Amino acid sequence: MNFATGKGLTMVEAVKQVRESNVFGPLMVKMGDADAFVSGLTYDYPEVIRPALQIHHTASGAALAAGVLHHDR
């Protein structure tokens, strides 16, 4: 997935990825249609954070990015 340059995906591949909840949710936040994105425990952490970072990137000059993994019993 290459959101930075807009290259590397066919239309079919792009549609397939946008249908994944871990891509669609962060895209909704990016477009202003949602205030936040919360993913459930049915995904491994990298499957959640990777698309979010590819869509949102880090702030200019930031050396680190962080996410929160919370388990509630």
N, CA, C and O atoms as CSV, one atom per row, in Angstrom:
chain,resi,resn,atom,element,x,y,z
A,1,MET,N,N,0.853,-1.163,0.000
A,1,MET,CA,C,0.000,0.000,0.000
A,1,MET,C,C,0.899,1.225,0.000
A,1,MET,O,O,1.767,1.363,0.862
A,2,ASN,N,N,0.696,2.105,-0.954
A,2,ASN,CA,C,1.531,3.287,-1.049
A,2,ASN,C,C,0.650,4.520,-1.158
A,2,ASN,O,O,0.344,4.979,-2.259
A,3,PHE,N,N,0.244,5.055,-0.013
A,3,PHE,CA,C,-0.619,6.226,-0.004
A,3,PHE,C,C,0.176,7.504,-0.255
A,3,PHE,O,O,-0.388,8.508,-0.689
A,4,ALA,N,N,1.474,7.477,0.014
A,4,ALA,CA,C,2.280,8.687,-0.076
A,4,ALA,C,C,2.412,9.194,-1.508
A,4,ALA,O,O,2.333,10.400,-1.741
A,5,THR,N,N,2.607,8.311,-2.451
A,5,THR,CA,C,2.825,8.752,-3.824
A,5,THR,C,C,1.631,8.485,-4.727
A,5,THR,O,O,1.570,9.005,-5.841
A,6,GLY,N,N,0.695,7.693,-4.267
A,6,GLY,CA,C,-0.447,7.363,-5.109
A,6,GLY,C,C,-0.101,6.343,-6.179
A,6,GLY,O,O,-0.905,6.087,-7.076
A,7,LYS,N,N,1.065,5.769,-6.095
A,7,LYS,CA,C,1.483,4.773,-7.081
A,7,LYS,C,C,1.514,3.398,-6.434
A,7,LYS,O,O,1.555,3.272,-5.210
A,8,GLY,N,N,1.494,2.388,-7.260
A,8,GLY,CA,C,1.691,1.037,-6.757
A,8,GLY,C,C,0.426,0.234,-6.566
A,8,GLY,O,O,0.515,-0.945,-6.224
A,9,LEU,N,N,-0.758,0.811,-6.770
A,9,LEU,CA,C,-2.002,0.079,-6.613
A,9,LEU,C,C,-2.854,0.213,-7.873
A,9,LEU,O,O,-2.969,1.292,-8.455
A,10,THR,N,N,-3.438,-0.890,-8.270
A,10,THR,CA,C,-4.454,-0.808,-9.314
A,10,THR,C,C,-5.766,-0.415,-8.646
A,10,THR,O,O,-5.874,-0.454,-7.420
A,11,MET,N,N,-6.743,-0.044,-9.426
A,11,MET,CA,C,-8.041,0.334,-8.866
A,11,MET,C,C,-8.652,-0.846,-8.111
A,11,MET,O,O,-9.245,-0.661,-7.048
A,12,VAL,N,N,-8.511,-2.039,-8.645
A,12,VAL,CA,C,-9.061,-3.240,-7.999
A,12,VAL,C,C,-8.386,-3.461,-6.644
A,12,VAL,O,O,-9.058,-3.766,-5.659
A,13,GLU,N,N,-7.055,-3.308,-6.591
A,13,GLU,CA,C,-6.333,-3.480,-5.328
A,13,GLU,C,C,-6.738,-2.401,-4.317
A,13,GLU,O,O,-6.896,-2.689,-3.131
A,14,ALA,N,N,-6.901,-1.176,-4.784
A,14,ALA,CA,C,-7.289,-0.079,-3.895
A,14,ALA,C,C,-8.670,-0.313,-3.303
A,14,ALA,O,O,-8.874,-0.120,-2.104
A,15,VAL,N,N,-9.611,-0.724,-4.127
A,15,VAL,CA,C,-10.970,-1.002,-3.642
A,15,VAL,C,C,-10.948,-2.142,-2.631
A,15,VAL,O,O,-11.638,-2.083,-1.613
A,16,LYS,N,N,-10.163,-3.173,-2.905
A,16,LYS,CA,C,-10.061,-4.311,-1.988
A,16,LYS,C,C,-9.517,-3.856,-0.627
A,16,LYS,O,O,-10.028,-4.269,0.414
A,17,GLN,N,N,-8.486,-3.011,-0.635
A,17,GLN,CA,C,-7.902,-2.558,0.629
A,17,GLN,C,C,-8.834,-1.632,1.390
A,17,GLN,O,O,-8.922,-1.720,2.615
A,18,VAL,N,N,-9.533,-0.745,0.689
A,18,VAL,CA,C,-10.443,0.178,1.370
A,18,VAL,C,C,-11.594,-0.570,2.032
A,18,VAL,O,O,-12.181,-0.071,2.991
A,19,ARG,N,N,-11.917,-1.734,1.545
A,19,ARG,CA,C,-12.978,-2.547,2.163
A,19,ARG,C,C,-12.534,-3.203,3.461
A,19,ARG,O,O,-13.369,-3.736,4.192
A,20,GLU,N,N,-11.235,-3.176,3.767
A,20,GLU,CA,C,-10.735,-3.701,5.036
A,20,GLU,C,C,-10.975,-2.650,6.121
A,20,GLU,O,O,-10.659,-1.475,5.936
A,21,SER,N,N,-11.527,-3.074,7.236
A,21,SER,CA,C,-11.891,-2.119,8.290
A,21,SER,C,C,-10.696,-1.354,8.836
A,21,SER,O,O,-10.839,-0.196,9.228
A,22,ASN,N,N,-9.521,-1.973,8.871
A,22,ASN,CA,C,-8.336,-1.294,9.404
A,22,ASN,C,C,-7.760,-0.273,8.433
A,22,ASN,O,O,-6.832,0.454,8.784
A,23,VAL,N,N,-8.288,-0.209,7.234
A,23,VAL,CA,C,-7.935,0.842,6.274
A,23,VAL,C,C,-9.080,1.847,6.185
A,23,VAL,O,O,-8.850,3.056,6.188
A,24,PHE,N,N,-10.303,1.351,6.105
A,24,PHE,CA,C,-11.468,2.221,5.966
A,24,PHE,C,C,-11.625,3.172,7.149
A,24,PHE,O,O,-11.905,4.356,6.965
A,25,GLY,N,N,-11.445,2.654,8.356
A,25,GLY,CA,C,-11.589,3.481,9.569
A,25,GLY,C,C,-10.614,4.649,9.600
A,25,GLY,O,O,-11.044,5.793,9.749
A,26,PRO,N,N,-9.312,4.397,9.464
A,26,PRO,CA,C,-8.370,5.523,9.441
A,26,PRO,C,C,-8.607,6.485,8.273
A,26,PRO,O,O,-8.353,7.682,8.409
A,27,LEU,N,N,-9.082,5.990,7.140
A,27,LEU,CA,C,-9.410,6.876,6.023
A,27,LEU,C,C,-10.583,7.792,6.383
A,27,LEU,O,O,-10.601,8.961,5.997
A,28,MET,N,N,-11.561,7.260,7.122
A,28,MET,CA,C,-12.681,8.097,7.564
A,28,MET,C,C,-12.194,9.215,8.478
A,28,MET,O,O,-12.661,10.350,8.383
A,29,VAL,N,N,-11.251,8.889,9.369
A,29,VAL,CA,C,-10.680,9.909,10.252
A,29,VAL,C,C,-9.925,10.943,9.417
A,29,VAL,O,O,-10.084,12.144,9.638
A,30,LYS,N,N,-9.115,10.499,8.471
A,30,LYS,CA,C,-8.337,11.403,7.619
A,30,LYS,C,C,-9.239,12.363,6.846
A,30,LYS,O,O,-8.898,13.533,6.674
A,31,MET,N,N,-10.386,11.875,6.380
A,31,MET,CA,C,-11.301,12.688,5.588
A,31,MET,C,C,-12.233,13.544,6.445
A,31,MET,O,O,-13.006,14.338,5.909
A,32,GLY,N,N,-12.168,13.390,7.784
A,32,GLY,CA,C,-13.004,14.178,8.674
A,32,GLY,C,C,-14.395,13.605,8.893
A,32,GLY,O,O,-15.253,14.267,9.477
A,33,ASP,N,N,-14.627,12.373,8.430
A,33,ASP,CA,C,-15.934,11.736,8.600
A,33,ASP,C,C,-16.047,11.000,9.936
A,33,ASP,O,O,-17.134,10.556,10.304
A,34,ALA,N,N,-14.944,10.867,10.658
A,34,ALA,CA,C,-14.934,10.233,11.979
A,34,ALA,C,C,-13.930,10.982,12.850
A,34,ALA,O,O,-12.977,11.576,12.344
A,35,ASP,N,N,-14.147,10.951,14.144
A,35,ASP,CA,C,-13.242,11.625,15.074
A,35,ASP,C,C,-12.134,10.713,15.574
A,35,ASP,O,O,-11.071,11.189,15.974
A,36,ALA,N,N,-12.371,9.407,15.553
A,36,ALA,CA,C,-11.393,8.448,16.063
A,36,ALA,C,C,-11.648,7.090,15.432
A,36,ALA,O,O,-12.694,6.857,14.825
A,37,PHE,N,N,-10.683,6.204,15.584
A,37,PHE,CA,C,-10.813,4.834,15.091
A,37,PHE,C,C,-10.369,3.893,16.191
A,37,PHE,O,O,-9.275,4.036,16.736
A,38,VAL,N,N,-11.212,2.937,16.515
A,38,VAL,CA,C,-10.905,1.925,17.519
A,38,VAL,C,C,-11.044,0.571,16.859
A,38,VAL,O,O,-12.056,0.282,16.221
A,39,SER,N,N,-10.025,-0.260,17.013
A,39,SER,CA,C,-10.064,-1.591,16.422
A,39,SER,C,C,-10.153,-2.625,17.532
A,39,SER,O,O,-9.614,-2.424,18.620
A,40,GLY,N,N,-10.825,-3.716,17.259
A,40,GLY,CA,C,-11.031,-4.748,18.264
A,40,GLY,C,C,-9.885,-5.723,18.390
A,40,GLY,O,O,-8.848,-5.584,17.742
A,41,LEU,N,N,-10.087,-6.692,19.219
A,41,LEU,CA,C,-9.054,-7.682,19.510
A,41,LEU,C,C,-8.986,-8.790,18.463
A,41,LEU,O,O,-8.268,-9.771,18.656
A,42,THR,N,N,-9.703,-8.656,17.384
A,42,THR,CA,C,-9.673,-9.691,16.349
A,42,THR,C,C,-8.498,-9.501,15.391
A,42,THR,O,O,-8.314,-10.302,14.474
A,43,TYR,N,N,-7.711,-8.461,15.593
A,43,TYR,CA,C,-6.556,-8.188,14.745
A,43,TYR,C,C,-5.297,-8.114,15.585
A,43,TYR,O,O,-5.349,-7.721,16.750
A,44,ASP,N,N,-4.174,-8.485,15.010
A,44,ASP,CA,C,-2.888,-8.291,15.662
A,44,ASP,C,C,-2.539,-6.807,15.584
A,44,ASP,O,O,-2.933,-6.119,14.642
A,45,TYR,N,N,-1.807,-6.326,16.565
A,45,TYR,CA,C,-1.469,-4.900,16.650
A,45,TYR,C,C,-0.859,-4.348,15.352
A,45,TYR,O,O,-1.287,-3.288,14.896
A,46,PRO,N,N,0.123,-5.027,14.742
A,46,PRO,CA,C,0.698,-4.478,13.501
A,46,PRO,C,C,-0.326,-4.318,12.379
A,46,PRO,O,O,-0.199,-3.410,11.557
A,47,GLU,N,N,-1.334,-5.180,12.333
A,47,GLU,CA,C,-2.373,-5.079,11.305
A,47,GLU,C,C,-3.229,-3.830,11.483
A,47,GLU,O,O,-3.864,-3.372,10.533
A,48,VAL,N,N,-3.252,-3.281,12.685
A,48,VAL,CA,C,-4.038,-2.084,12.981
A,48,VAL,C,C,-3.188,-0.826,12.794
A,48,VAL,O,O,-3.626,0.133,12.158
A,49,ILE,N,N,-1.985,-0.831,13.342
A,49,ILE,CA,C,-1.178,0.387,13.353
A,49,ILE,C,C,-0.543,0.690,11.995
A,49,ILE,O,O,-0.386,1.859,11.641
A,50,ARG,N,N,-0.181,-0.329,11.237
A,50,ARG,CA,C,0.497,-0.106,9.955
A,50,ARG,C,C,-0.353,0.719,8.977
A,50,ARG,O,O,0.137,1.724,8.464
A,51,PRO,N,N,-1.611,0.332,8.699
A,51,PRO,CA,C,-2.407,1.162,7.794
A,51,PRO,C,C,-2.630,2.577,8.332
A,51,PRO,O,O,-2.628,3.540,7.565
A,52,ALA,N,N,-2.822,2.704,9.639
A,52,ALA,CA,C,-3.040,4.032,10.223
A,52,ALA,C,C,-1.826,4.929,9.988
A,52,ALA,O,O,-1.981,6.100,9.641
A,53,LEU,N,N,-0.621,4.392,10.174
A,53,LEU,CA,C,0.588,5.190,9.953
A,53,LEU,C,C,0.800,5.486,8.475
A,53,LEU,O,O,1.312,6.550,8.125
A,54,GLN,N,N,0.417,4.563,7.607
A,54,GLN,CA,C,0.554,4.805,6.169
A,54,GLN,C,C,-0.415,5.898,5.706
A,54,GLN,O,O,-0.117,6.638,4.768
A,55,ILE,N,N,-1.546,5.994,6.350
A,55,ILE,CA,C,-2.547,6.989,5.967
A,55,ILE,C,C,-2.250,8.351,6.612
A,55,ILE,O,O,-2.318,9.379,5.938
A,56,HIS,N,N,-1.925,8.364,7.898
A,56,HIS,CA,C,-1.763,9.617,8.632
A,56,HIS,C,C,-0.328,10.122,8.698
A,56,HIS,O,O,-0.111,11.325,8.842
A,57,HIS,N,N,0.636,9.250,8.598
A,57,HIS,CA,C,2.056,9.603,8.714
A,57,HIS,C,C,2.335,10.202,10.092
A,57,HIS,O,O,1.439,10.293,10.931
A,58,THR,N,N,3.552,10.598,10.311
A,58,THR,CA,C,3.896,11.268,11.560
A,58,THR,C,C,4.018,12.766,11.277
A,58,THR,O,O,4.165,13.178,10.127
A,59,ALA,N,N,3.957,13.554,12.311
A,59,ALA,CA,C,4.085,15.008,12.157
A,59,ALA,C,C,5.485,15.352,11.679
A,59,ALA,O,O,6.440,14.628,11.958
A,60,SER,N,N,5.600,16.439,10.971
A,60,SER,CA,C,6.894,16.890,10.477
A,60,SER,C,C,7.858,17.065,11.650
A,60,SER,O,O,7.542,17.737,12.632
A,61,GLY,N,N,9.011,16.466,11.539
A,61,GLY,CA,C,10.018,16.559,12.591
A,61,GLY,C,C,9.877,15.523,13.688
A,61,GLY,O,O,10.746,15.429,14.554
A,62,ALA,N,N,8.804,14.742,13.675
A,62,ALA,CA,C,8.605,13.715,14.712
A,62,ALA,C,C,9.487,12.507,14.418
A,62,ALA,O,O,9.569,12.044,13.281
A,63,ALA,N,N,10.131,12.015,15.439
A,63,ALA,CA,C,10.995,10.853,15.285
A,63,ALA,C,C,10.276,9.560,15.656
A,63,ALA,O,O,10.699,8.477,15.250
A,64,LEU,N,N,9.203,9.663,16.416
A,64,LEU,CA,C,8.494,8.483,16.901
A,64,LEU,C,C,6.996,8.630,16.692
A,64,LEU,O,O,6.460,9.736,16.618
A,65,ALA,N,N,6.341,7.490,16.599
A,65,ALA,CA,C,4.877,7.439,16.590
A,65,ALA,C,C,4.471,6.401,17.630
A,65,ALA,O,O,5.219,5.460,17.894
A,66,ALA,N,N,3.307,6.568,18.211
A,66,ALA,CA,C,2.863,5.639,19.240
A,66,ALA,C,C,1.403,5.306,19.074
A,66,ALA,O,O,0.634,6.089,18.517
A,67,GLY,N,N,1.025,4.141,19.559
A,67,GLY,CA,C,-0.361,3.703,19.594
A,67,GLY,C,C,-0.641,3.158,20.981
A,67,GLY,O,O,0.264,3.053,21.809
A,68,VAL,N,N,-1.870,2.819,21.228
A,68,VAL,CA,C,-2.254,2.290,22.528
A,68,VAL,C,C,-2.898,0.935,22.330
A,68,VAL,O,O,-3.790,0.769,21.498
A,69,LEU,N,N,-2.434,-0.032,23.102
A,69,LEU,CA,C,-3.025,-1.363,23.107
A,69,LEU,C,C,-3.612,-1.562,24.499
A,69,LEU,O,O,-2.870,-1.676,25.475
A,70,HIS,N,N,-4.926,-1.603,24.596
A,70,HIS,CA,C,-5.602,-1.673,25.883
A,70,HIS,C,C,-6.441,-2.947,25.968
A,70,HIS,O,O,-7.267,-3.215,25.095
A,71,HIS,N,N,-6.225,-3.716,27.009
A,71,HIS,CA,C,-7.023,-4.914,27.260
A,71,HIS,C,C,-7.866,-4.673,28.501
A,71,HIS,O,O,-7.337,-4.349,29.564
A,72,ASP,N,N,-9.158,-4.829,28.370
A,72,ASP,CA,C,-10.061,-4.622,29.494
A,72,ASP,C,C,-10.746,-5.954,29.786
A,72,ASP,O,O,-11.250,-6.609,28.874
A,73,ARG,N,N,-10.764,-6.345,31.031
A,73,ARG,CA,C,-11.383,-7.617,31.384
A,73,ARG,C,C,-12.763,-7.415,31.920
A,73,ARG,O,O,-13.437,-8.384,32.270
